Amino acid sequence: MTDNILKAAKLIKEQGNVIALTGAGVSVESGIPPFRGKGGLWEKFDPMEYADIDSFRKNPEKIWDVFLMEKKATIDKARPNDAHKGLALLERIDLLKGIITSNIDGLHQAAGSINVVEFHGNLATYSCIDCHKMFGSSTLKSDTGPPVCECGGFLKPNCIFFGEAINPIVLKRAEYMIANCKVLLIAGSSLVVEPSSSIPFEAKSNGAKIIEINAEPTEMTSSVTDIFIRAKAGETLNQIIYLINKMIVS
Ligand code: APR
Ligand code: ZN
């Protein structure tokens, strides 16, 4: 167990008021590939061709059959791992106040987390790109090709594609959480995509301490991060929870 894990556990236990900022890296141990780095989705698919709203409008079948079905298949099979469960436990013992995530897999909620802000939405509901009528995922019948609305428009999952704006209410919630946190716990985010990439600066300027758990260092590691833990999120959260438990009972 490294010194930095001990420092992180003490900081979380003493300060409380933790906000977590998570990315695809926390779901890797649930079998969902990240976007960047070794085995990342963007090595296989060009994001501008498969995750951009204009490309979806031009060729919904291709995006649905090739990208969305693969993404949905991995997510449908995935279960929360120790990183999701550890963050849910920290919320239950009132040390963590909420999670801001760029993930669309719903695994934080499946692990029991309550206050979860999803920057990029999720795959639980779908909307017609023409009349904007909303549908639950249970209404999806076709396994191939995008489902079609009664009005003839194609359905798109309610996750944010490149070129789409993030819901302003979601941004406001995240802003409030960051303005009031004492510790920002970054886990599994490459911090290269806005608005996630500006959150560490905002938190730091509000006086928060920054803990970063990542498999690789990021742009923030040497400039903004106070405690960097280069390890898998699941095992690290396990160790942090174990140490906090020891502090509580001693
Ligand atoms: N434990 C901790 N960190 C991990 C693990 C792991 N087991 N595996 C990978 N990582 C780290 C990587 O080092 C990287 O920093 O998780 C991060 C994953 O980065 P990305 O794949 O870029 O995912 P993310 O940061 O969520 O991407 C943000 O970019 O393309 C868009 O919409 C997409 O929401 C996504 C956004
Ligand atoms: Zn419609």
PDB file of C-alpha atoms and ligand atoms in Angstrom:
ATOM      1  CA  MET A   1       0.000   0.000   0.000  1.00  0.00           C
ATOM      2  CA  THR A   2       1.643   3.282  -1.066  1.00  0.00           C
ATOM      3  CA  ASP A   3       2.105   6.416   1.060  1.00  0.00           C
ATOM      4  CA  ASN A   4      -0.146   8.308  -1.343  1.00  0.00           C
ATOM      5  CA  ILE A   5      -3.027   5.898  -0.727  1.00  0.00           C
ATOM      6  CA  LEU A   6      -2.590   6.472   3.023  1.00  0.00           C
ATOM      7  CA  LYS A   7      -2.492  10.266   2.464  1.00  0.00           C
ATOM      8  CA  ALA A   8      -5.631  10.082   0.283  1.00  0.00           C
ATOM      9  CA  ALA A   9      -7.532   8.016   2.886  1.00  0.00           C
ATOM     10  CA  LYS A  10      -6.587  10.438   5.695  1.00  0.00           C
ATOM     11  CA  LEU A  11      -7.575  13.479   3.589  1.00  0.00           C
ATOM     12  CA  ILE A  12     -10.965  11.958   2.704  1.00  0.00           C
ATOM     13  CA  LYS A  13     -11.659  10.893   6.318  1.00  0.00           C
ATOM     14  CA  GLU A  14     -10.556  14.236   7.849  1.00  0.00           C
ATOM     15  CA  GLN A  15     -12.067  16.593   5.262  1.00  0.00           C
ATOM     16  CA  GLY A  16     -15.143  14.753   4.019  1.00  0.00           C
ATOM     17  CA  ASN A  17     -17.115  16.830   1.505  1.00  0.00           C
ATOM     18  CA  VAL A  18     -15.608  14.838  -1.362  1.00  0.00           C
ATOM     19  CA  ILE A  19     -16.814  15.070  -4.963  1.00  0.00           C
ATOM     20  CA  ALA A  20     -15.699  12.330  -7.359  1.00  0.00           C
ATOM     21  CA  LEU A  21     -15.011  13.043 -11.042  1.00  0.00           C
ATOM     22  CA  THR A  22     -14.999   9.768 -12.973  1.00  0.00           C
ATOM     23  CA  GLY A  23     -14.363   8.684 -16.539  1.00  0.00           C
ATOM     24  CA  ALA A  24     -14.207   5.497 -18.591  1.00  0.00           C
ATOM     25  CA  GLY A  25     -11.261   4.192 -16.546  1.00  0.00           C
ATOM     26  CA  VAL A  26     -13.501   3.330 -13.581  1.00  0.00           C
ATOM     27  CA  SER A  27     -15.547   0.966 -15.793  1.00  0.00           C
ATOM     28  CA  VAL A  28     -12.578  -0.816 -17.401  1.00  0.00           C
ATOM     29  CA  GLU A  29     -12.611  -3.419 -14.589  1.00  0.00           C
ATOM     30  CA  SER A  30     -16.283  -4.045 -15.472  1.00  0.00           C
ATOM     31  CA  GLY A  31     -15.264  -5.044 -19.009  1.00  0.00           C
ATOM     32  CA  ILE A  32     -16.059  -1.738 -20.751  1.00  0.00           C
ATOM     33  CA  PRO A  33     -13.071  -0.540 -22.812  1.00  0.00           C
ATOM     34  CA  PRO A  34     -11.887   3.061 -22.334  1.00  0.00           C
ATOM     35  CA  PHE A  35     -11.917   5.522 -25.235  1.00  0.00           C
ATOM     36  CA  ARG A  36      -8.196   6.383 -25.278  1.00  0.00           C
ATOM     37  CA  GLY A  37      -5.001   4.466 -24.607  1.00  0.00           C
ATOM     38  CA  LYS A  38      -4.330   0.752 -25.178  1.00  0.00           C
ATOM     39  CA  GLY A  39      -7.449  -1.065 -26.434  1.00  0.00           C
ATOM     40  CA  GLY A  40      -9.399   2.203 -26.434  1.00  0.00           C
ATOM     41  CA  LEU A  41     -12.584   2.511 -28.494  1.00  0.00           C
ATOM     42  CA  TRP A  42     -11.163   5.433 -30.481  1.00  0.00           C
ATOM     43  CA  GLU A  43      -8.405   3.124 -31.774  1.00  0.00           C
ATOM     44  CA  LYS A  44     -11.175   1.126 -33.481  1.00  0.00           C
ATOM     45  CA  PHE A  45     -13.707   3.828 -34.352  1.00  0.00           C
ATOM     46  CA  ASP A  46     -13.088   7.407 -35.523  1.00  0.00           C
ATOM     47  CA  PRO A  47     -15.117   9.454 -32.977  1.00  0.00           C
ATOM     48  CA  MET A  48     -15.970  12.061 -35.604  1.00  0.00           C
ATOM     49  CA  GLU A  49     -17.421   9.318 -37.829  1.00  0.00           C
ATOM     50  CA  TYR A  50     -19.187   7.294 -35.130  1.00  0.00           C
ATOM     51  CA  ALA A  51     -19.910   9.585 -32.165  1.00  0.00           C
ATOM     52  CA  ASP A  52     -20.761  12.886 -33.834  1.00  0.00           C
ATOM     53  CA  ILE A  53     -24.370  14.151 -34.096  1.00  0.00           C
ATOM     54  CA  ASP A  54     -24.048  15.265 -37.752  1.00  0.00           C
ATOM     55  CA  SER A  55     -22.672  11.834 -38.741  1.00  0.00           C
ATOM     56  CA  PHE A  56     -25.625  10.227 -36.903  1.00  0.00           C
ATOM     57  CA  ARG A  57     -28.096  12.371 -38.852  1.00  0.00           C
ATOM     58  CA  LYS A  58     -26.331  11.500 -42.135  1.00  0.00           C
ATOM     59  CA  ASN A  59     -26.010   7.756 -41.551  1.00  0.00           C
ATOM     60  CA  PRO A  60     -27.916   6.527 -38.462  1.00  0.00           C
ATOM     61  CA  GLU A  61     -27.876   2.886 -39.605  1.00  0.00           C
ATOM     62  CA  LYS A  62     -24.060   2.696 -39.698  1.00  0.00           C
ATOM     63  CA  ILE A  63     -23.635   4.332 -36.308  1.00  0.00           C
ATOM     64  CA  TRP A  64     -26.379   2.232 -34.777  1.00  0.00           C
ATOM     65  CA  ASP A  65     -25.230  -1.127 -36.212  1.00  0.00           C
ATOM     66  CA  VAL A  66     -21.496  -0.648 -35.844  1.00  0.00           C
ATOM     67  CA  PHE A  67     -20.928   1.571 -32.809  1.00  0.00           C
ATOM     68  CA  LEU A  68     -24.013   1.840 -30.641  1.00  0.00           C
ATOM     69  CA  MET A  69     -24.859  -1.873 -30.674  1.00  0.00           C
ATOM     70  CA  GLU A  70     -21.267  -2.749 -29.644  1.00  0.00           C
ATOM     71  CA  LYS A  71     -21.260  -0.098 -26.905  1.00  0.00           C
ATOM     72  CA  LYS A  72     -24.725  -1.202 -25.694  1.00  0.00           C
ATOM     73  CA  ALA A  73     -23.716  -4.895 -25.721  1.00  0.00           C
ATOM     74  CA  THR A  74     -20.676  -4.275 -23.475  1.00  0.00           C
ATOM     75  CA  ILE A  75     -22.720  -2.053 -21.140  1.00  0.00           C
ATOM     76  CA  ASP A  76     -25.653  -4.519 -20.893  1.00  0.00           C
ATOM     77  CA  LYS A  77     -23.190  -7.245 -19.765  1.00  0.00           C
ATOM     78  CA  ALA A  78     -21.275  -4.991 -17.318  1.00  0.00           C
ATOM     79  CA  ARG A  79     -21.738  -5.017 -13.535  1.00  0.00           C
ATOM     80  CA  PRO A  80     -20.400  -2.459 -11.021  1.00  0.00           C
ATOM     81  CA  ASN A  81     -16.802  -3.138  -9.920  1.00  0.00           C
ATOM     82  CA  ASP A  82     -15.026  -2.260  -6.646  1.00  0.00           C
ATOM     83  CA  ALA A  83     -14.455   1.339  -7.813  1.00  0.00           C
ATOM     84  CA  HIS A  84     -18.205   1.962  -8.265  1.00  0.00           C
ATOM     85  CA  LYS A  85     -18.995   0.115  -5.005  1.00  0.00           C
ATOM     86  CA  GLY A  86     -16.285   1.987  -3.072  1.00  0.00           C
ATOM     87  CA  LEU A  87     -17.612   5.385  -4.179  1.00  0.00           C
ATOM     88  CA  ALA A  88     -21.181   4.323  -3.298  1.00  0.00           C
ATOM     89  CA  LEU A  89     -19.978   3.301   0.185  1.00  0.00           C
ATOM     90  CA  LEU A  90     -18.178   6.638   0.693  1.00  0.00           C
ATOM     91  CA  GLU A  91     -21.486   8.357  -0.147  1.00  0.00           C
ATOM     92  CA  ARG A  92     -23.375   6.103   2.293  1.00  0.00           C
ATOM     93  CA  ILE A  93     -21.009   7.061   5.163  1.00  0.00           C
ATOM     94  CA  ASP A  94     -21.427  10.711   4.130  1.00  0.00           C
ATOM     95  CA  LEU A  95     -17.804  11.369   3.208  1.00  0.00           C
ATOM     96  CA  LEU A  96     -18.617  11.656  -0.511  1.00  0.00           C
ATOM     97  CA  LYS A  97     -21.346  14.140  -1.518  1.00  0.00           C
ATOM     98  CA  GLY A  98     -21.738  13.194  -5.169  1.00  0.00           C
ATOM     99  CA  ILE A  99     -20.219  11.958  -8.411  1.00  0.00           C
ATOM    100  CA  ILE A 100     -19.762  13.832 -11.678  1.00  0.00           C
ATOM    101  CA  THR A 101     -19.194  11.326 -14.461  1.00  0.00           C
ATOM    102  CA  SER A 102     -18.651  11.382 -18.222  1.00  0.00           C
ATOM    103  CA  ASN A 103     -19.683   7.710 -18.356  1.00  0.00           C
ATOM    104  CA  ILE A 104     -23.000   6.634 -19.905  1.00  0.00           C
ATOM    105  CA  ASP A 105     -23.051   3.079 -18.450  1.00  0.00           C
ATOM    106  CA  GLY A 106     -25.162   3.772 -15.339  1.00  0.00           C
ATOM    107  CA  LEU A 107     -22.801   1.638 -13.194  1.00  0.00           C
ATOM    108  CA  HIS A 108     -22.482   4.237 -10.418  1.00  0.00           C
ATOM    109  CA  GLN A 109     -26.260   4.117  -9.903  1.00  0.00           C
ATOM    110  CA  ALA A 110     -26.237   0.317 -10.202  1.00  0.00           C
ATOM    111  CA  ALA A 111     -23.660   0.249  -7.357  1.00  0.00           C
ATOM    112  CA  GLY A 112     -26.014   2.341  -5.185  1.00  0.00           C
ATOM    113  CA  SER A 113     -24.689   5.890  -5.702  1.00  0.00           C
ATOM    114  CA  ILE A 114     -27.527   8.425  -5.394  1.00  0.00           C
ATOM    115  CA  ASN A 115     -26.177  11.860  -6.320  1.00  0.00           C
ATOM    116  CA  VAL A 116     -24.759  11.206  -9.799  1.00  0.00           C
ATOM    117  CA  VAL A 117     -24.411  13.928 -12.447  1.00  0.00           C
ATOM    118  CA  GLU A 118     -24.025  12.401 -15.923  1.00  0.00           C
ATOM    119  CA  PHE A 119     -22.340  14.953 -18.208  1.00  0.00           C
ATOM    120  CA  HIS A 120     -22.878  12.735 -21.241  1.00  0.00           C
ATOM    121  CA  GLY A 121     -26.285  11.271 -20.373  1.00  0.00           C
ATOM    122  CA  ASN A 122     -26.844   7.528 -20.611  1.00  0.00           C
ATOM    123  CA  LEU A 123     -28.292   4.704 -22.740  1.00  0.00           C
ATOM    124  CA  ALA A 124     -31.399   4.217 -20.566  1.00  0.00           C
ATOM    125  CA  THR A 125     -33.714   6.321 -22.757  1.00  0.00           C
ATOM    126  CA  TYR A 126     -33.925   7.235 -26.459  1.00  0.00           C
ATOM    127  CA  SER A 127     -35.393  10.251 -28.279  1.00  0.00           C
ATOM    128  CA  CYS A 128     -36.620  10.852 -31.811  1.00  0.00           C
ATOM    129  CA  ILE A 129     -34.222  13.177 -33.649  1.00  0.00           C
ATOM    130  CA  ASP A 130     -37.190  14.820 -35.417  1.00  0.00           C
ATOM    131  CA  CYS A 131     -40.089  15.172 -32.946  1.00  0.00           C
ATOM    132  CA  HIS A 132     -37.984  14.610 -29.784  1.00  0.00           C
ATOM    133  CA  LYS A 133     -40.495  12.126 -28.354  1.00  0.00           C
ATOM    134  CA  MET A 134     -38.789  10.063 -25.604  1.00  0.00           C
ATOM    135  CA  PHE A 135     -38.777   6.221 -25.338  1.00  0.00           C
ATOM    136  CA  GLY A 136     -37.461   3.781 -22.688  1.00  0.00           C
ATOM    137  CA  SER A 137     -34.833   1.246 -23.801  1.00  0.00           C
ATOM    138  CA  SER A 138     -37.406  -1.532 -23.300  1.00  0.00           C
ATOM    139  CA  THR A 139     -39.293  -0.230 -26.355  1.00  0.00           C
ATOM    140  CA  LEU A 140     -36.263  -0.950 -28.562  1.00  0.00           C
ATOM    141  CA  LYS A 141     -37.334  -3.898 -30.704  1.00  0.00           C
ATOM    142  CA  SER A 142     -34.913  -3.967 -33.599  1.00  0.00           C
ATOM    143  CA  ASP A 143     -31.535  -5.527 -33.024  1.00  0.00           C
ATOM    144  CA  THR A 144     -30.299  -4.089 -36.272  1.00  0.00           C
ATOM    145  CA  GLY A 145     -30.739  -0.621 -37.578  1.00  0.00           C
ATOM    146  CA  PRO A 146     -31.924   2.338 -35.529  1.00  0.00           C
ATOM    147  CA  PRO A 147     -35.475   2.068 -34.167  1.00  0.00           C
ATOM    148  CA  VAL A 148     -37.920   4.496 -35.804  1.00  0.00           C
ATOM    149  CA  CYS A 149     -40.467   6.784 -34.158  1.00  0.00           C
ATOM    150  CA  GLU A 150     -44.163   6.834 -35.222  1.00  0.00           C
ATOM    151  CA  CYS A 151     -43.356  10.116 -37.003  1.00  0.00           C
ATOM    152  CA  GLY A 152     -40.701   8.338 -39.094  1.00  0.00           C
ATOM    153  CA  GLY A 153     -37.726   9.969 -37.339  1.00  0.00           C
ATOM    154  CA  PHE A 154     -34.810   7.807 -36.131  1.00  0.00           C
ATOM    155  CA  LEU A 155     -34.343   7.240 -32.383  1.00  0.00           C
ATOM    156  CA  LYS A 156     -31.020   8.228 -30.798  1.00  0.00           C
ATOM    157  CA  PRO A 157     -29.855   7.256 -27.301  1.00  0.00           C
ATOM    158  CA  ASN A 158     -30.012  10.164 -24.824  1.00  0.00           C
ATOM    159  CA  CYS A 159     -26.231  10.286 -24.525  1.00  0.00           C
ATOM    160  CA  ILE A 160     -24.300  13.338 -25.714  1.00  0.00           C
ATOM    161  CA  PHE A 161     -22.639  12.996 -29.124  1.00  0.00           C
ATOM    162  CA  PHE A 162     -19.799  15.267 -30.214  1.00  0.00           C
ATOM    163  CA  GLY A 163     -21.458  18.452 -31.517  1.00  0.00           C
ATOM    164  CA  GLU A 164     -24.293  18.294 -28.956  1.00  0.00           C
ATOM    165  CA  ALA A 165     -24.622  20.641 -25.966  1.00  0.00           C
ATOM    166  CA  ILE A 166     -24.649  19.312 -22.407  1.00  0.00           C
ATOM    167  CA  ASN A 167     -27.920  20.004 -20.568  1.00  0.00           C
ATOM    168  CA  PRO A 168     -27.456  23.363 -18.756  1.00  0.00           C
ATOM    169  CA  ILE A 169     -29.131  21.982 -15.604  1.00  0.00           C
ATOM    170  CA  VAL A 170     -26.516  19.191 -15.497  1.00  0.00           C
ATOM    171  CA  LEU A 171     -23.743  21.798 -15.813  1.00  0.00           C
ATOM    172  CA  LYS A 172     -25.304  23.927 -13.031  1.00  0.00           C
ATOM    173  CA  ARG A 173     -25.485  20.916 -10.680  1.00  0.00           C
ATOM    174  CA  ALA A 174     -21.837  20.086 -11.346  1.00  0.00           C
ATOM    175  CA  GLU A 175     -20.821  23.731 -10.829  1.00  0.00           C
ATOM    176  CA  TYR A 176     -22.572  23.794  -7.440  1.00  0.00           C
ATOM    177  CA  MET A 177     -20.902  20.514  -6.367  1.00  0.00           C
ATOM    178  CA  ILE A 178     -17.435  21.763  -7.358  1.00  0.00           C
ATOM    179  CA  ALA A 179     -17.926  25.159  -5.721  1.00  0.00           C
ATOM    180  CA  ASN A 180     -18.626  23.467  -2.372  1.00  0.00           C
ATOM    181  CA  CYS A 181     -16.290  20.496  -2.248  1.00  0.00           C
ATOM    182  CA  LYS A 182     -13.164  20.223  -0.063  1.00  0.00           C
ATOM    183  CA  VAL A 183     -11.671  17.251  -1.932  1.00  0.00           C
ATOM    184  CA  LEU A 184     -11.948  16.369  -5.632  1.00  0.00           C
ATOM    185  CA  LEU A 185     -11.348  12.634  -6.181  1.00  0.00           C
ATOM    186  CA  ILE A 186     -10.549  12.075  -9.890  1.00  0.00           C
ATOM    187  CA  ALA A 187     -10.777   8.436 -10.986  1.00  0.00           C
ATOM    188  CA  GLY A 188     -10.284   7.001 -14.463  1.00  0.00           C
ATOM    189  CA  SER A 189     -10.590  10.205 -16.463  1.00  0.00           C
ATOM    190  CA  SER A 190      -8.042  11.375 -19.038  1.00  0.00           C
ATOM    191  CA  LEU A 191      -9.280  14.943 -18.387  1.00  0.00           C
ATOM    192  CA  VAL A 192      -8.960  15.833 -22.089  1.00  0.00           C
ATOM    193  CA  VAL A 193     -12.623  16.584 -22.851  1.00  0.00           C
ATOM    194  CA  GLU A 194     -14.510  19.648 -21.590  1.00  0.00           C
ATOM    195  CA  PRO A 195     -16.175  20.218 -19.158  1.00  0.00           C
ATOM    196  CA  SER A 196     -14.352  17.440 -17.203  1.00  0.00           C
ATOM    197  CA  SER A 197     -10.965  18.925 -18.096  1.00  0.00           C
ATOM    198  CA  SER A 198     -11.651  22.287 -16.409  1.00  0.00           C
ATOM    199  CA  ILE A 199     -13.130  20.843 -13.208  1.00  0.00           C
ATOM    200  CA  PRO A 200      -9.783  20.166 -11.434  1.00  0.00           C
ATOM    201  CA  PHE A 201      -8.748  23.826 -11.968  1.00  0.00           C
ATOM    202  CA  GLU A 202     -12.110  25.093 -10.668  1.00  0.00           C
ATOM    203  CA  ALA A 203     -11.989  22.852  -7.611  1.00  0.00           C
ATOM    204  CA  LYS A 204      -8.361  23.850  -6.894  1.00  0.00           C
ATOM    205  CA  SER A 205      -9.205  27.557  -7.207  1.00  0.00           C
ATOM    206  CA  ASN A 206     -11.997  26.997  -4.666  1.00  0.00           C
ATOM    207  CA  GLY A 207      -9.404  25.635  -2.248  1.00  0.00           C
ATOM    208  CA  ALA A 208     -10.116  21.922  -2.722  1.00  0.00           C
ATOM    209  CA  LYS A 209      -7.376  19.279  -2.545  1.00  0.00           C
ATOM    210  CA  ILE A 210      -7.063  17.111  -5.674  1.00  0.00           C
ATOM    211  CA  ILE A 211      -6.610  13.329  -5.505  1.00  0.00           C
ATOM    212  CA  GLU A 212      -6.077  11.597  -8.880  1.00  0.00           C
ATOM    213  CA  ILE A 213      -6.363   7.830  -9.397  1.00  0.00           C
ATOM    214  CA  ASN A 214      -5.388   6.973 -12.964  1.00  0.00           C
ATOM    215  CA  ALA A 215      -3.587   4.213 -14.842  1.00  0.00           C
ATOM    216  CA  GLU A 216      -1.440   6.891 -16.548  1.00  0.00           C
ATOM    217  CA  PRO A 217      -0.527  10.453 -15.561  1.00  0.00           C
ATOM    218  CA  THR A 218      -2.620  13.197 -17.223  1.00  0.00           C
ATOM    219  CA  GLU A 219      -2.027  16.880 -18.097  1.00  0.00           C
ATOM    220  CA  MET A 220      -3.212  17.714 -14.561  1.00  0.00           C
ATOM    221  CA  THR A 221      -0.955  15.324 -12.692  1.00  0.00           C
ATOM    222  CA  SER A 222       2.100  17.558 -12.414  1.00  0.00           C
ATOM    223  CA  SER A 223       0.297  20.917 -12.402  1.00  0.00           C
ATOM    224  CA  VAL A 224      -2.924  20.561 -10.369  1.00  0.00           C
ATOM    225  CA  THR A 225      -3.014  17.180  -8.613  1.00  0.00           C
ATOM    226  CA  ASP A 226      -1.979  17.069  -4.939  1.00  0.00           C
ATOM    227  CA  ILE A 227      -1.990  13.265  -4.491  1.00  0.00           C
ATOM    228  CA  PHE A 228      -1.439  11.065  -7.586  1.00  0.00           C
ATOM    229  CA  ILE A 229      -2.080   7.330  -7.333  1.00  0.00           C
ATOM    230  CA  ARG A 230      -1.003   5.450 -10.464  1.00  0.00           C
ATOM    231  CA  ALA A 231      -3.082   2.314 -10.061  1.00  0.00           C
ATOM    232  CA  LYS A 232      -6.368   0.642 -10.941  1.00  0.00           C
ATOM    233  CA  ALA A 233      -9.376   2.423  -9.501  1.00  0.00           C
ATOM    234  CA  GLY A 234     -11.027  -0.718  -8.074  1.00  0.00           C
ATOM    235  CA  GLU A 235      -8.111  -1.924  -5.947  1.00  0.00           C
ATOM    236  CA  THR A 236      -7.258   1.655  -4.903  1.00  0.00           C
ATOM    237  CA  LEU A 237     -10.795   2.367  -3.647  1.00  0.00           C
ATOM    238  CA  ASN A 238     -10.678  -0.953  -1.767  1.00  0.00           C
ATOM    239  CA  GLN A 239      -7.479   0.108  -0.003  1.00  0.00           C
ATOM    240  CA  ILE A 240      -8.810   3.607   0.764  1.00  0.00           C
ATOM    241  CA  ILE A 241     -12.036   2.174   2.232  1.00  0.00           C
ATOM    242  CA  TYR A 242     -10.008  -0.363   4.312  1.00  0.00           C
ATOM    243  CA  LEU A 243      -7.822   2.439   5.765  1.00  0.00           C
ATOM    244  CA  ILE A 244     -10.804   4.707   6.493  1.00  0.00           C
ATOM    245  CA  ASN A 245     -12.510   1.800   8.242  1.00  0.00           C
ATOM    246  CA  LYS A 246      -9.396   1.275  10.408  1.00  0.00           C
ATOM    247  CA  MET A 247      -9.386   5.011  11.314  1.00  0.00           C
ATOM    248  CA  ILE A 248     -13.082   4.873  12.258  1.00  0.00           C
ATOM    249  CA  VAL A 249     -12.754   1.827  14.513  1.00  0.00           C
ATOM    250  CA  SER A 250      -9.413   2.781  16.144  1.00  0.00           C
TER     251      SER A 250
HETATM  252  N1  APR B   1      -8.231   2.346 -13.216  1.00  0.00           N
HETATM  253  C1  APR B   1      -8.003   3.691 -13.216  1.00  0.00           C
HETATM  254  N2  APR B   1      -7.785   4.429 -14.340  1.00  0.00           N
HETATM  255  C2  APR B   1      -7.817   3.760 -15.514  1.00  0.00           C
HETATM  256  C3  APR B   1      -8.048   2.360 -15.609  1.00  0.00           C
HETATM  257  C4  APR B   1      -8.261   1.656 -14.387  1.00  0.00           C
HETATM  258  N3  APR B   1      -8.491   0.327 -14.361  1.00  0.00           N
HETATM  259  N4  APR B   1      -8.002   2.014 -16.925  1.00  0.00           N
HETATM  260  C5  APR B   1      -7.782   3.162 -17.620  1.00  0.00           C
HETATM  261  N5  APR B   1      -7.648   4.194 -16.775  1.00  0.00           N
HETATM  262  C6  APR B   1      -7.470   5.617 -17.079  1.00  0.00           C
HETATM  263  C7  APR B   1      -6.615   5.936 -18.275  1.00  0.00           C
HETATM  264  O1  APR B   1      -5.258   6.111 -17.869  1.00  0.00           O
HETATM  265  C8  APR B   1      -7.222   7.275 -18.735  1.00  0.00           C
HETATM  266  O2  APR B   1      -6.640   8.345 -18.011  1.00  0.00           O
HETATM  267  O3  APR B   1      -8.768   6.108 -17.374  1.00  0.00           O
HETATM  268  C9  APR B   1      -8.696   7.151 -18.332  1.00  0.00           C
HETATM  269  C10 APR B   1      -9.601   6.815 -19.502  1.00  0.00           C
HETATM  270  O4  APR B   1      -9.554   7.907 -20.393  1.00  0.00           O
HETATM  271  P1  APR B   1     -10.553   7.968 -21.654  1.00  0.00           P
HETATM  272  O5  APR B   1     -10.603   6.656 -22.320  1.00  0.00           O
HETATM  273  O6  APR B   1     -10.176   9.183 -22.429  1.00  0.00           O
HETATM  274  O7  APR B   1     -12.000   8.170 -20.989  1.00  0.00           O
HETATM  275  P2  APR B   1     -12.659   9.505 -20.501  1.00  0.00           P
HETATM  276  O8  APR B   1     -11.672  10.369 -19.781  1.00  0.00           O
HETATM  277  O9  APR B   1     -13.873   9.130 -19.756  1.00  0.00           O
HETATM  278  O10 APR B   1     -13.080  10.225 -21.878  1.00  0.00           O
HETATM  279  C11 APR B   1     -13.877  11.381 -21.742  1.00  0.00           C
HETATM  280  O11 APR B   1     -14.140  11.530 -24.130  1.00  0.00           O
HETATM  281  O12 APR B   1     -14.474  10.716 -26.230  1.00  0.00           O
HETATM  282  C12 APR B   1     -15.107  11.251 -25.135  1.00  0.00           C
HETATM  283  O13 APR B   1     -17.383  10.809 -24.736  1.00  0.00           O
HETATM  284  C13 APR B   1     -16.102  10.286 -24.535  1.00  0.00           C
HETATM  285  O14 APR B   1     -16.905  10.420 -22.249  1.00  0.00           O
HETATM  286  C14 APR B   1     -15.752  10.266 -23.051  1.00  0.00           C
HETATM  287  C15 APR B   1     -14.825  11.467 -22.902  1.00  0.00           C
HETATM  288 ZN    ZN B   2     -40.726  11.326 -33.880  1.00  0.00          ZN
END
